[in-house]
Amino acid sequence: MAKHNATNISNETVEEALAIAKKTQKSGQSKEQTRLIAQGIQKGIAEYKKSVKAKQRQADKAQKKLQKQKQTADTSQPTTINVSQEAKPAKLPWVLLVASWGIFALYFFFTR
């Protein structure tokens, strides 16, 4: 595991930590003490950002997994429905065709 050193901390974080340390500075506190407090705040901010990124990655992975499951469920359901519908031949068109030819044949024989 790599250690988090000062080169990995952004300038924005450093400035933010210094500002917080200066705001909470007590009277009679030395510059060295303020600097040490600022370093502690920097480490805290860095750890917080790291944990937020990790949580966000986990949430993204979970969301992608859900989407993938949803897509596979959506794609598998229509194929089973289509297969079951295609397996049953439609009888109504054939019945209508036979009935119309039968009526035509009866009409043809009775009108002659």
PDB file of N, CA and C in Angstrom:
ATOM      1  N   MET A   1       0.840  -1.170   0.000  1.00  0.00           N
ATOM      2  CA  MET A   1       0.000   0.000   0.000  1.00  0.00           C
ATOM      3  C   MET A   1       0.890   1.239   0.000  1.00  0.00           C
ATOM      4  N   ALA A   2       0.655   2.164  -0.870  1.00  0.00           N
ATOM      5  CA  ALA A   2       1.474   3.366  -0.978  1.00  0.00           C
ATOM      6  C   ALA A   2       1.070   4.375   0.087  1.00  0.00           C
ATOM      7  N   LYS A   3       2.098   5.025   0.653  1.00  0.00           N
ATOM      8  CA  LYS A   3       1.804   6.045   1.657  1.00  0.00           C
ATOM      9  C   LYS A   3       1.393   7.329   0.972  1.00  0.00           C
ATOM     10  N   HIS A   4       0.550   8.071   1.622  1.00  0.00           N
ATOM     11  CA  HIS A   4       0.075   9.353   1.122  1.00  0.00           C
ATOM     12  C   HIS A   4       1.055  10.432   1.559  1.00  0.00           C
ATOM     13  N   ASN A   5       1.794  11.026   0.615  1.00  0.00           N
ATOM     14  CA  ASN A   5       2.728  12.077   1.006  1.00  0.00           C
ATOM     15  C   ASN A   5       2.273  13.421   0.472  1.00  0.00           C
ATOM     16  N   ALA A   6       3.058  14.434   0.721  1.00  0.00           N
ATOM     17  CA  ALA A   6       2.669  15.800   0.395  1.00  0.00           C
ATOM     18  C   ALA A   6       2.549  16.021  -1.108  1.00  0.00           C
ATOM     19  N   THR A   7       3.228  15.231  -1.925  1.00  0.00           N
ATOM     20  CA  THR A   7       3.156  15.427  -3.376  1.00  0.00           C
ATOM     21  C   THR A   7       1.808  15.001  -3.936  1.00  0.00           C
ATOM     22  N   ASN A   8       1.085  14.119  -3.229  1.00  0.00           N
ATOM     23  CA  ASN A   8      -0.223  13.667  -3.698  1.00  0.00           C
ATOM     24  C   ASN A   8      -1.352  14.606  -3.291  1.00  0.00           C
ATOM     25  N   ILE A   9      -1.080  15.540  -2.418  1.00  0.00           N
ATOM     26  CA  ILE A   9      -2.114  16.449  -1.933  1.00  0.00           C
ATOM     27  C   ILE A   9      -2.149  17.679  -2.834  1.00  0.00           C
ATOM     28  N   SER A  10      -3.333  18.051  -3.258  1.00  0.00           N
ATOM     29  CA  SER A  10      -3.472  19.169  -4.183  1.00  0.00           C
ATOM     30  C   SER A  10      -3.237  20.508  -3.482  1.00  0.00           C
ATOM     31  N   ASN A  11      -2.914  21.524  -4.277  1.00  0.00           N
ATOM     32  CA  ASN A  11      -2.692  22.875  -3.730  1.00  0.00           C
ATOM     33  C   ASN A  11      -3.964  23.410  -3.073  1.00  0.00           C
ATOM     34  N   GLU A  12      -5.088  23.060  -3.645  1.00  0.00           N
ATOM     35  CA  GLU A  12      -6.372  23.515  -3.099  1.00  0.00           C
ATOM     36  C   GLU A  12      -6.569  22.967  -1.682  1.00  0.00           C
ATOM     37  N   THR A  13      -6.234  21.705  -1.500  1.00  0.00           N
ATOM     38  CA  THR A  13      -6.364  21.079  -0.177  1.00  0.00           C
ATOM     39  C   THR A  13      -5.422  21.736   0.815  1.00  0.00           C
ATOM     40  N   VAL A  14      -4.189  22.027   0.388  1.00  0.00           N
ATOM     41  CA  VAL A  14      -3.208  22.670   1.265  1.00  0.00           C
ATOM     42  C   VAL A  14      -3.710  24.038   1.708  1.00  0.00           C
ATOM     43  N   GLU A  15      -4.211  24.807   0.742  1.00  0.00           N
ATOM     44  CA  GLU A  15      -4.728  26.146   1.057  1.00  0.00           C
ATOM     45  C   GLU A  15      -5.931  26.062   1.987  1.00  0.00           C
ATOM     46  N   GLU A  16      -6.792  25.110   1.723  1.00  0.00           N
ATOM     47  CA  GLU A  16      -7.990  24.945   2.547  1.00  0.00           C
ATOM     48  C   GLU A  16      -7.601  24.557   3.976  1.00  0.00           C
ATOM     49  N   ALA A  17      -6.624  23.663   4.112  1.00  0.00           N
ATOM     50  CA  ALA A  17      -6.170  23.235   5.437  1.00  0.00           C
ATOM     51  C   ALA A  17      -5.518  24.392   6.189  1.00  0.00           C
ATOM     52  N   LEU A  18      -4.710  25.205   5.494  1.00  0.00           N
ATOM     53  CA  LEU A  18      -4.082  26.367   6.144  1.00  0.00           C
ATOM     54  C   LEU A  18      -5.129  27.366   6.610  1.00  0.00           C
ATOM     55  N   ALA A  19      -6.133  27.587   5.779  1.00  0.00           N
ATOM     56  CA  ALA A  19      -7.184  28.534   6.144  1.00  0.00           C
ATOM     57  C   ALA A  19      -7.931  28.052   7.385  1.00  0.00           C
ATOM     58  N   ILE A  20      -8.230  26.772   7.440  1.00  0.00           N
ATOM     59  CA  ILE A  20      -8.936  26.217   8.606  1.00  0.00           C
ATOM     60  C   ILE A  20      -8.054  26.312   9.844  1.00  0.00           C
ATOM     61  N   ALA A  21      -6.752  25.992   9.679  1.00  0.00           N
ATOM     62  CA  ALA A  21      -5.831  26.042  10.819  1.00  0.00           C
ATOM     63  C   ALA A  21      -5.690  27.464  11.350  1.00  0.00           C
ATOM     64  N   LYS A  22      -5.662  28.438  10.447  1.00  0.00           N
ATOM     65  CA  LYS A  22      -5.537  29.834  10.876  1.00  0.00           C
ATOM     66  C   LYS A  22      -6.808  30.320  11.560  1.00  0.00           C
ATOM     67  N   LYS A  23      -7.944  29.842  11.106  1.00  0.00           N
ATOM     68  CA  LYS A  23      -9.208  30.249  11.721  1.00  0.00           C
ATOM     69  C   LYS A  23      -9.336  29.700  13.138  1.00  0.00           C
ATOM     70  N   THR A  24      -8.775  28.523  13.362  1.00  0.00           N
ATOM     71  CA  THR A  24      -8.885  27.904  14.691  1.00  0.00           C
ATOM     72  C   THR A  24      -7.666  28.177  15.566  1.00  0.00           C
ATOM     73  N   GLN A  25      -6.777  29.010  15.096  1.00  0.00           N
ATOM     74  CA  GLN A  25      -5.539  29.300  15.831  1.00  0.00           C
ATOM     75  C   GLN A  25      -5.847  30.015  17.146  1.00  0.00           C
ATOM     76  N   LYS A  26      -5.223  29.538  18.202  1.00  0.00           N
ATOM     77  CA  LYS A  26      -5.394  30.132  19.527  1.00  0.00           C
ATOM     78  C   LYS A  26      -4.312  31.197  19.728  1.00  0.00           C
ATOM     79  N   SER A  27      -4.566  32.134  20.626  1.00  0.00           N
ATOM     80  CA  SER A  27      -3.555  33.152  20.910  1.00  0.00           C
ATOM     81  C   SER A  27      -2.361  32.494  21.619  1.00  0.00           C
ATOM     82  N   GLY A  28      -1.170  32.869  21.233  1.00  0.00           N
ATOM     83  CA  GLY A  28       0.033  32.302  21.808  1.00  0.00           C
ATOM     84  C   GLY A  28       0.483  31.028  21.125  1.00  0.00           C
ATOM     85  N   GLN A  29      -0.219  30.628  20.086  1.00  0.00           N
ATOM     86  CA  GLN A  29       0.140  29.410  19.361  1.00  0.00           C
ATOM     87  C   GLN A  29       1.249  29.743  18.366  1.00  0.00           C
ATOM     88  N   SER A  30       2.275  28.940  18.296  1.00  0.00           N
ATOM     89  CA  SER A  30       3.402  29.224  17.399  1.00  0.00           C
ATOM     90  C   SER A  30       3.052  28.847  15.959  1.00  0.00           C
ATOM     91  N   LYS A  31       3.862  29.360  15.030  1.00  0.00           N
ATOM     92  CA  LYS A  31       3.651  29.049  13.614  1.00  0.00           C
ATOM     93  C   LYS A  31       3.867  27.559  13.360  1.00  0.00           C
ATOM     94  N   GLU A  32       4.817  26.977  14.077  1.00  0.00           N
ATOM     95  CA  GLU A  32       5.094  25.542  13.926  1.00  0.00           C
ATOM     96  C   GLU A  32       3.884  24.714  14.341  1.00  0.00           C
ATOM     97  N   GLN A  33       3.238  25.088  15.427  1.00  0.00           N
ATOM     98  CA  GLN A  33       2.044  24.379  15.886  1.00  0.00           C
ATOM     99  C   GLN A  33       0.920  24.517  14.863  1.00  0.00           C
ATOM    100  N   THR A  34       0.756  25.706  14.306  1.00  0.00           N
ATOM    101  CA  THR A  34      -0.274  25.937  13.290  1.00  0.00           C
ATOM    102  C   THR A  34       0.015  25.094  12.050  1.00  0.00           C
ATOM    103  N   ARG A  35       1.303  25.008  11.672  1.00  0.00           N
ATOM    104  CA  ARG A  35       1.692  24.217  10.500  1.00  0.00           C
ATOM    105  C   ARG A  35       1.387  22.743  10.738  1.00  0.00           C
ATOM    106  N   LEU A  36       1.673  22.255  11.926  1.00  0.00           N
ATOM    107  CA  LEU A  36       1.382  20.852  12.246  1.00  0.00           C
ATOM    108  C   LEU A  36      -0.117  20.569  12.230  1.00  0.00           C
ATOM    109  N   ILE A  37      -0.886  21.516  12.735  1.00  0.00           N
ATOM    110  CA  ILE A  37      -2.349  21.377  12.694  1.00  0.00           C
ATOM    111  C   ILE A  37      -2.826  21.355  11.245  1.00  0.00           C
ATOM    112  N   ALA A  38      -2.250  22.228  10.411  1.00  0.00           N
ATOM    113  CA  ALA A  38      -2.619  22.272   8.995  1.00  0.00           C
ATOM    114  C   ALA A  38      -2.274  20.952   8.303  1.00  0.00           C
ATOM    115  N   GLN A  39      -1.135  20.359   8.660  1.00  0.00           N
ATOM    116  CA  GLN A  39      -0.773  19.060   8.076  1.00  0.00           C
ATOM    117  C   GLN A  39      -1.776  17.977   8.485  1.00  0.00           C
ATOM    118  N   GLY A  40      -2.189  18.005   9.737  1.00  0.00           N
ATOM    119  CA  GLY A  40      -3.200  17.045  10.190  1.00  0.00           C
ATOM    120  C   GLY A  40      -4.517  17.223   9.457  1.00  0.00           C
ATOM    121  N   ILE A  41      -4.880  18.470   9.249  1.00  0.00           N
ATOM    122  CA  ILE A  41      -6.121  18.753   8.511  1.00  0.00           C
ATOM    123  C   ILE A  41      -5.983  18.283   7.072  1.00  0.00           C
ATOM    124  N   GLN A  42      -4.805  18.492   6.452  1.00  0.00           N
ATOM    125  CA  GLN A  42      -4.559  18.033   5.083  1.00  0.00           C
ATOM    126  C   GLN A  42      -4.740  16.518   4.981  1.00  0.00           C
ATOM    127  N   LYS A  43      -4.151  15.805   5.934  1.00  0.00           N
ATOM    128  CA  LYS A  43      -4.278  14.347   5.927  1.00  0.00           C
ATOM    129  C   LYS A  43      -5.743  13.925   6.093  1.00  0.00           C
ATOM    130  N   GLY A  44      -6.444  14.633   6.954  1.00  0.00           N
ATOM    131  CA  GLY A  44      -7.860  14.327   7.153  1.00  0.00           C
ATOM    132  C   GLY A  44      -8.675  14.562   5.892  1.00  0.00           C
ATOM    133  N   ILE A  45      -8.399  15.680   5.234  1.00  0.00           N
ATOM    134  CA  ILE A  45      -9.112  15.991   3.981  1.00  0.00           C
ATOM    135  C   ILE A  45      -8.782  14.951   2.927  1.00  0.00           C
ATOM    136  N   ALA A  46      -7.491  14.567   2.820  1.00  0.00           N
ATOM    137  CA  ALA A  46      -7.077  13.571   1.829  1.00  0.00           C
ATOM    138  C   ALA A  46      -7.762  12.227   2.092  1.00  0.00           C
ATOM    139  N   GLU A  47      -7.814  11.806   3.347  1.00  0.00           N
ATOM    140  CA  GLU A  47      -8.483  10.550   3.694  1.00  0.00           C
ATOM    141  C   GLU A  47      -9.977  10.611   3.391  1.00  0.00           C
ATOM    142  N   TYR A  48     -10.581  11.749   3.695  1.00  0.00           N
ATOM    143  CA  TYR A  48     -12.016  11.926   3.415  1.00  0.00           C
ATOM    144  C   TYR A  48     -12.271  11.819   1.913  1.00  0.00           C
ATOM    145  N   LYS A  49     -11.441  12.518   1.121  1.00  0.00           N
ATOM    146  CA  LYS A  49     -11.624  12.469  -0.337  1.00  0.00           C
ATOM    147  C   LYS A  49     -11.422  11.056  -0.869  1.00  0.00           C
ATOM    148  N   LYS A  50     -10.448  10.349  -0.305  1.00  0.00           N
ATOM    149  CA  LYS A  50     -10.184   8.979  -0.739  1.00  0.00           C
ATOM    150  C   LYS A  50     -11.378   8.083  -0.437  1.00  0.00           C
ATOM    151  N   SER A  51     -11.943   8.244   0.760  1.00  0.00           N
ATOM    152  CA  SER A  51     -13.091   7.405   1.124  1.00  0.00           C
ATOM    153  C   SER A  51     -14.317   7.741   0.284  1.00  0.00           C
ATOM    154  N   VAL A  52     -14.498   9.026  -0.038  1.00  0.00           N
ATOM    155  CA  VAL A  52     -15.626   9.428  -0.881  1.00  0.00           C
ATOM    156  C   VAL A  52     -15.473   8.833  -2.278  1.00  0.00           C
ATOM    157  N   LYS A  53     -14.246   8.864  -2.810  1.00  0.00           N
ATOM    158  CA  LYS A  53     -14.013   8.281  -4.140  1.00  0.00           C
ATOM    159  C   LYS A  53     -14.264   6.784  -4.127  1.00  0.00           C
ATOM    160  N   ALA A  54     -13.840   6.110  -3.067  1.00  0.00           N
ATOM    161  CA  ALA A  54     -14.054   4.666  -2.971  1.00  0.00           C
ATOM    162  C   ALA A  54     -15.550   4.343  -2.912  1.00  0.00           C
ATOM    163  N   LYS A  55     -16.290   5.107  -2.121  1.00  0.00           N
ATOM    164  CA  LYS A  55     -17.740   4.894  -2.026  1.00  0.00           C
ATOM    165  C   LYS A  55     -18.410   5.157  -3.373  1.00  0.00           C
ATOM    166  N   GLN A  56     -17.943   6.189  -4.066  1.00  0.00           N
ATOM    167  CA  GLN A  56     -18.519   6.524  -5.364  1.00  0.00           C
ATOM    168  C   GLN A  56     -18.229   5.421  -6.382  1.00  0.00           C
ATOM    169  N   ARG A  57     -17.007   4.860  -6.354  1.00  0.00           N
ATOM    170  CA  ARG A  57     -16.679   3.752  -7.249  1.00  0.00           C
ATOM    171  C   ARG A  57     -17.569   2.550  -6.968  1.00  0.00           C
ATOM    172  N   GLN A  58     -17.776   2.243  -5.690  1.00  0.00           N
ATOM    173  CA  GLN A  58     -18.636   1.115  -5.340  1.00  0.00           C
ATOM    174  C   GLN A  58     -20.074   1.354  -5.793  1.00  0.00           C
ATOM    175  N   ALA A  59     -20.545   2.586  -5.630  1.00  0.00           N
ATOM    176  CA  ALA A  59     -21.906   2.915  -6.061  1.00  0.00           C
ATOM    177  C   ALA A  59     -22.030   2.805  -7.577  1.00  0.00           C
ATOM    178  N   ASP A  60     -20.996   3.264  -8.308  1.00  0.00           N
ATOM    179  CA  ASP A  60     -21.012   3.166  -9.761  1.00  0.00           C
ATOM    180  C   ASP A  60     -21.013   1.706 -10.210  1.00  0.00           C
ATOM    181  N   LYS A  61     -20.197   0.888  -9.550  1.00  0.00           N
ATOM    182  CA  LYS A  61     -20.159  -0.532  -9.893  1.00  0.00           C
ATOM    183  C   LYS A  61     -21.516  -1.187  -9.649  1.00  0.00           C
ATOM    184  N   ALA A  62     -22.125  -0.850  -8.519  1.00  0.00           N
ATOM    185  CA  ALA A  62     -23.439  -1.420  -8.199  1.00  0.00           C
ATOM    186  C   ALA A  62     -24.488  -0.974  -9.213  1.00  0.00           C
ATOM    187  N   GLN A  63     -24.407   0.302  -9.608  1.00  0.00           N
ATOM    188  CA  GLN A  63     -25.374   0.815 -10.578  1.00  0.00           C
ATOM    189  C   GLN A  63     -25.170   0.153 -11.939  1.00  0.00           C
ATOM    190  N   LYS A  64     -23.922  -0.021 -12.358  1.00  0.00           N
ATOM    191  CA  LYS A  64     -23.659  -0.695 -13.632  1.00  0.00           C
ATOM    192  C   LYS A  64     -24.126  -2.135 -13.592  1.00  0.00           C
ATOM    193  N   LYS A  65     -23.921  -2.794 -12.443  1.00  0.00           N
ATOM    194  CA  LYS A  65     -24.357  -4.172 -12.308  1.00  0.00           C
ATOM    195  C   LYS A  65     -25.878  -4.267 -12.406  1.00  0.00           C
ATOM    196  N   LEU A  66     -26.574  -3.329 -11.770  1.00  0.00           N
ATOM    197  CA  LEU A  66     -28.037  -3.297 -11.851  1.00  0.00           C
ATOM    198  C   LEU A  66     -28.507  -3.072 -13.281  1.00  0.00           C
ATOM    199  N   GLN A  67     -27.856  -2.129 -13.975  1.00  0.00           N
ATOM    200  CA  GLN A  67     -28.229  -1.850 -15.355  1.00  0.00           C
ATOM    201  C   GLN A  67     -27.997  -3.068 -16.234  1.00  0.00           C
ATOM    202  N   LYS A  68     -26.881  -3.766 -16.000  1.00  0.00           N
ATOM    203  CA  LYS A  68     -26.577  -4.951 -16.785  1.00  0.00           C
ATOM    204  C   LYS A  68     -27.619  -6.033 -16.544  1.00  0.00           C
ATOM    205  N   GLN A  69     -27.994  -6.222 -15.268  1.00  0.00           N
ATOM    206  CA  GLN A  69     -29.018  -7.209 -14.945  1.00  0.00           C
ATOM    207  C   GLN A  69     -30.352  -6.839 -15.565  1.00  0.00           C
ATOM    208  N   LYS A  70     -30.663  -5.546 -15.529  1.00  0.00           N
ATOM    209  CA  LYS A  70     -31.923  -5.073 -16.106  1.00  0.00           C
ATOM    210  C   LYS A  70     -31.939  -5.309 -17.609  1.00  0.00           C
ATOM    211  N   GLN A  71     -30.806  -5.032 -18.272  1.00  0.00           N
ATOM    212  CA  GLN A  71     -30.731  -5.226 -19.720  1.00  0.00           C
ATOM    213  C   GLN A  71     -30.855  -6.693 -20.082  1.00  0.00           C
ATOM    214  N   THR A  72     -30.195  -7.558 -19.334  1.00  0.00           N
ATOM    215  CA  THR A  72     -30.296  -8.980 -19.646  1.00  0.00           C
ATOM    216  C   THR A  72     -31.712  -9.483 -19.376  1.00  0.00           C
ATOM    217  N   ALA A  73     -32.349  -8.955 -18.342  1.00  0.00           N
ATOM    218  CA  ALA A  73     -33.727  -9.352 -18.059  1.00  0.00           C
ATOM    219  C   ALA A  73     -34.668  -8.835 -19.147  1.00  0.00           C
ATOM    220  N   ASP A  74     -34.439  -7.606 -19.607  1.00  0.00           N
ATOM    221  CA  ASP A  74     -35.284  -7.031 -20.648  1.00  0.00           C
ATOM    222  C   ASP A  74     -35.107  -7.757 -21.970  1.00  0.00           C
ATOM    223  N   THR A  75     -33.884  -8.122 -22.301  1.00  0.00           N
ATOM    224  CA  THR A  75     -33.653  -8.790 -23.580  1.00  0.00           C
ATOM    225  C   THR A  75     -34.108 -10.238 -23.553  1.00  0.00           C
ATOM    226  N   SER A  76     -34.057 -10.903 -22.409  1.00  0.00           N
ATOM    227  CA  SER A  76     -34.459 -12.304 -22.355  1.00  0.00           C
ATOM    228  C   SER A  76     -35.981 -12.459 -22.337  1.00  0.00           C
ATOM    229  N   GLN A  77     -36.699 -11.540 -21.732  1.00  0.00           N
ATOM    230  CA  GLN A  77     -38.152 -11.663 -21.653  1.00  0.00           C
ATOM    231  C   GLN A  77     -38.834 -11.565 -23.020  1.00  0.00           C
ATOM    232  N   PRO A  78     -38.510 -10.574 -23.868  1.00  0.00           N
ATOM    233  CA  PRO A  78     -39.193 -10.525 -25.156  1.00  0.00           C
ATOM    234  C   PRO A  78     -38.921 -11.746 -26.025  1.00  0.00           C
ATOM    235  N   THR A  79     -37.736 -12.337 -25.952  1.00  0.00           N
ATOM    236  CA  THR A  79     -37.458 -13.495 -26.779  1.00  0.00           C
ATOM    237  C   THR A  79     -38.304 -14.680 -26.353  1.00  0.00           C
ATOM    238  N   THR A  80     -38.538 -14.869 -25.064  1.00  0.00           N
ATOM    239  CA  THR A  80     -39.387 -15.963 -24.638  1.00  0.00           C
ATOM    240  C   THR A  80     -40.828 -15.707 -25.031  1.00  0.00           C
ATOM    241  N   ILE A  81     -41.257 -14.480 -24.954  1.00  0.00           N
ATOM    242  CA  ILE A  81     -42.623 -14.144 -25.359  1.00  0.00           C
ATOM    243  C   ILE A  81     -42.773 -14.360 -26.857  1.00  0.00           C
ATOM    244  N   ASN A  82     -41.801 -13.898 -27.643  1.00  0.00           N
ATOM    245  CA  ASN A  82     -41.870 -14.059 -29.089  1.00  0.00           C
ATOM    246  C   ASN A  82     -41.816 -15.527 -29.481  1.00  0.00           C
ATOM    247  N   VAL A  83     -41.005 -16.314 -28.815  1.00  0.00           N
ATOM    248  CA  VAL A  83     -40.900 -17.727 -29.133  1.00  0.00           C
ATOM    249  C   VAL A  83     -42.226 -18.419 -28.842  1.00  0.00           C
ATOM    250  N   SER A  84     -42.833 -18.104 -27.721  1.00  0.00           N
ATOM    251  CA  SER A  84     -44.093 -18.750 -27.392  1.00  0.00           C
ATOM    252  C   SER A  84     -45.204 -18.302 -28.344  1.00  0.00           C
ATOM    253  N   GLN A  85     -45.170 -17.066 -28.797  1.00  0.00           N
ATOM    254  CA  GLN A  85     -46.177 -16.593 -29.743  1.00  0.00           C
ATOM    255  C   GLN A  85     -45.953 -17.205 -31.121  1.00  0.00           C
ATOM    256  N   GLU A  86     -44.685 -17.361 -31.516  1.00  0.00           N
ATOM    257  CA  GLU A  86     -44.400 -17.932 -32.822  1.00  0.00           C
ATOM    258  C   GLU A  86     -44.678 -19.431 -32.841  1.00  0.00           C
ATOM    259  N   ALA A  87     -44.616 -20.089 -31.725  1.00  0.00           N
ATOM    260  CA  ALA A  87     -44.861 -21.519 -31.656  1.00  0.00           C
ATOM    261  C   ALA A  87     -46.332 -21.851 -31.921  1.00  0.00           C
ATOM    262  N   LYS A  88     -47.234 -20.936 -31.600  1.00  0.00           N
ATOM    263  CA  LYS A  88     -48.648 -21.142 -31.840  1.00  0.00           C
ATOM    264  C   LYS A  88     -49.001 -20.567 -33.213  1.00  0.00           C
ATOM    265  N   PRO A  89     -49.393 -21.407 -34.154  1.00  0.00           N
ATOM    266  CA  PRO A  89     -49.784 -20.865 -35.455  1.00  0.00           C
ATOM    267  C   PRO A  89     -51.125 -20.127 -35.337  1.00  0.00           C
ATOM    268  N   ALA A  90     -51.237 -19.044 -36.064  1.00  0.00           N
ATOM    269  CA  ALA A  90     -52.469 -18.255 -36.020  1.00  0.00           C
ATOM    270  C   ALA A  90     -53.543 -18.980 -36.827  1.00  0.00           C
ATOM    271  N   LYS A  91     -54.639 -19.314 -36.176  1.00  0.00           N
ATOM    272  CA  LYS A  91     -55.721 -20.072 -36.828  1.00  0.00           C
ATOM    273  C   LYS A  91     -56.750 -19.167 -37.495  1.00  0.00           C
ATOM    274  N   LEU A  92     -56.927 -17.974 -36.966  1.00  0.00           N
ATOM    275  CA  LEU A  92     -57.967 -17.091 -37.487  1.00  0.00           C
ATOM    276  C   LEU A  92     -57.801 -16.773 -38.975  1.00  0.00           C
ATOM    277  N   PRO A  93     -56.639 -16.424 -39.485  1.00  0.00           N
ATOM    278  CA  PRO A  93     -56.532 -16.135 -40.923  1.00  0.00           C
ATOM    279  C   PRO A  93     -56.893 -17.341 -41.791  1.00  0.00           C
ATOM    280  N   TRP A  94     -56.498 -18.548 -41.340  1.00  0.00           N
ATOM    281  CA  TRP A  94     -56.820 -19.731 -42.133  1.00  0.00           C
ATOM    282  C   TRP A  94     -58.322 -20.025 -42.112  1.00  0.00           C
ATOM    283  N   VAL A  95     -58.946 -19.825 -40.981  1.00  0.00           N
ATOM    284  CA  VAL A  95     -60.396 -20.045 -40.876  1.00  0.00           C
ATOM    285  C   VAL A  95     -61.139 -19.074 -41.783  1.00  0.00           C
ATOM    286  N   LEU A  96     -60.727 -17.815 -41.760  1.00  0.00           N
ATOM    287  CA  LEU A  96     -61.368 -16.815 -42.624  1.00  0.00           C
ATOM    288  C   LEU A  96     -61.148 -17.120 -44.103  1.00  0.00           C
ATOM    289  N   LEU A  97     -59.951 -17.605 -44.459  1.00  0.00           N
ATOM    290  CA  LEU A  97     -59.667 -17.945 -45.860  1.00  0.00           C
ATOM    291  C   LEU A  97     -60.543 -19.100 -46.332  1.00  0.00           C
ATOM    292  N   VAL A  98     -60.637 -20.133 -45.508  1.00  0.00           N
ATOM    293  CA  VAL A  98     -61.458 -21.291 -45.868  1.00  0.00           C
ATOM    294  C   VAL A  98     -62.933 -20.887 -45.942  1.00  0.00           C
ATOM    295  N   ALA A  99     -63.384 -20.079 -44.991  1.00  0.00           N
ATOM    296  CA  ALA A  99     -64.784 -19.648 -44.997  1.00  0.00           C
ATOM    297  C   ALA A  99     -65.085 -18.797 -46.228  1.00  0.00           C
ATOM    298  N   SER A 100     -64.205 -17.915 -46.591  1.00  0.00           N
ATOM    299  CA  SER A 100     -64.473 -17.065 -47.758  1.00  0.00           C
ATOM    300  C   SER A 100     -64.486 -17.887 -49.046  1.00  0.00           C
ATOM    301  N   TRP A 101     -63.583 -18.876 -49.168  1.00  0.00           N
ATOM    302  CA  TRP A 101     -63.596 -19.737 -50.358  1.00  0.00           C
ATOM    303  C   TRP A 101     -64.844 -20.614 -50.363  1.00  0.00           C
ATOM    304  N   GLY A 102     -65.265 -21.041 -49.210  1.00  0.00           N
ATOM    305  CA  GLY A 102     -66.493 -21.851 -49.137  1.00  0.00           C
ATOM    306  C   GLY A 102     -67.707 -21.032 -49.549  1.00  0.00           C
ATOM    307  N   ILE A 103     -67.805 -19.810 -49.066  1.00  0.00           N
ATOM    308  CA  ILE A 103     -68.921 -18.941 -49.442  1.00  0.00           C
ATOM    309  C   ILE A 103     -68.871 -18.638 -50.937  1.00  0.00           C
ATOM    310  N   PHE A 104     -67.647 -18.409 -51.460  1.00  0.00           N
ATOM    311  CA  PHE A 104     -67.497 -18.146 -52.893  1.00  0.00           C
ATOM    312  C   PHE A 104     -67.938 -19.363 -53.709  1.00  0.00           C
ATOM    313  N   ALA A 105     -67.571 -20.569 -53.244  1.00  0.00           N
ATOM    314  CA  ALA A 105     -67.949 -21.792 -53.963  1.00  0.00           C
ATOM    315  C   ALA A 105     -69.464 -21.972 -53.936  1.00  0.00           C
ATOM    316  N   LEU A 106     -70.097 -21.763 -52.793  1.00  0.00           N
ATOM    317  CA  LEU A 106     -71.551 -21.878 -52.703  1.00  0.00           C
ATOM    318  C   LEU A 106     -72.246 -20.861 -53.618  1.00  0.00           C
ATOM    319  N   TYR A 107     -71.765 -19.644 -53.597  1.00  0.00           N
ATOM    320  CA  TYR A 107     -72.339 -18.600 -54.450  1.00  0.00           C
ATOM    321  C   TYR A 107     -72.185 -18.982 -55.921  1.00  0.00           C
ATOM    322  N   PHE A 108     -70.999 -19.499 -56.265  1.00  0.00           N
ATOM    323  CA  PHE A 108     -70.724 -19.858 -57.657  1.00  0.00           C
ATOM    324  C   PHE A 108     -71.637 -20.985 -58.136  1.00  0.00           C
ATOM    325  N   PHE A 109     -71.868 -22.032 -57.267  1.00  0.00           N
ATOM    326  CA  PHE A 109     -72.695 -23.153 -57.673  1.00  0.00           C
ATOM    327  C   PHE A 109     -74.177 -22.808 -57.729  1.00  0.00           C
ATOM    328  N   PHE A 110     -74.657 -21.916 -56.861  1.00  0.00           N
ATOM    329  CA  PHE A 110     -76.075 -21.585 -56.819  1.00  0.00           C
ATOM    330  C   PHE A 110     -76.472 -20.551 -57.866  1.00  0.00           C
ATOM    331  N   THR A 111     -75.551 -19.749 -58.352  1.00  0.00           N
ATOM    332  CA  THR A 111     -75.891 -18.742 -59.341  1.00  0.00           C
ATOM    333  C   THR A 111     -75.816 -19.288 -60.741  1.00  0.00           C
ATOM    334  N   ARG A 112     -75.342 -20.445 -61.015  1.00  0.00           N
ATOM    335  CA  ARG A 112     -75.269 -21.013 -62.354  1.00  0.00           C
ATOM    336  C   ARG A 112     -76.527 -21.630 -62.743  1.00  0.00           C
TER     337      ARG A 112
END
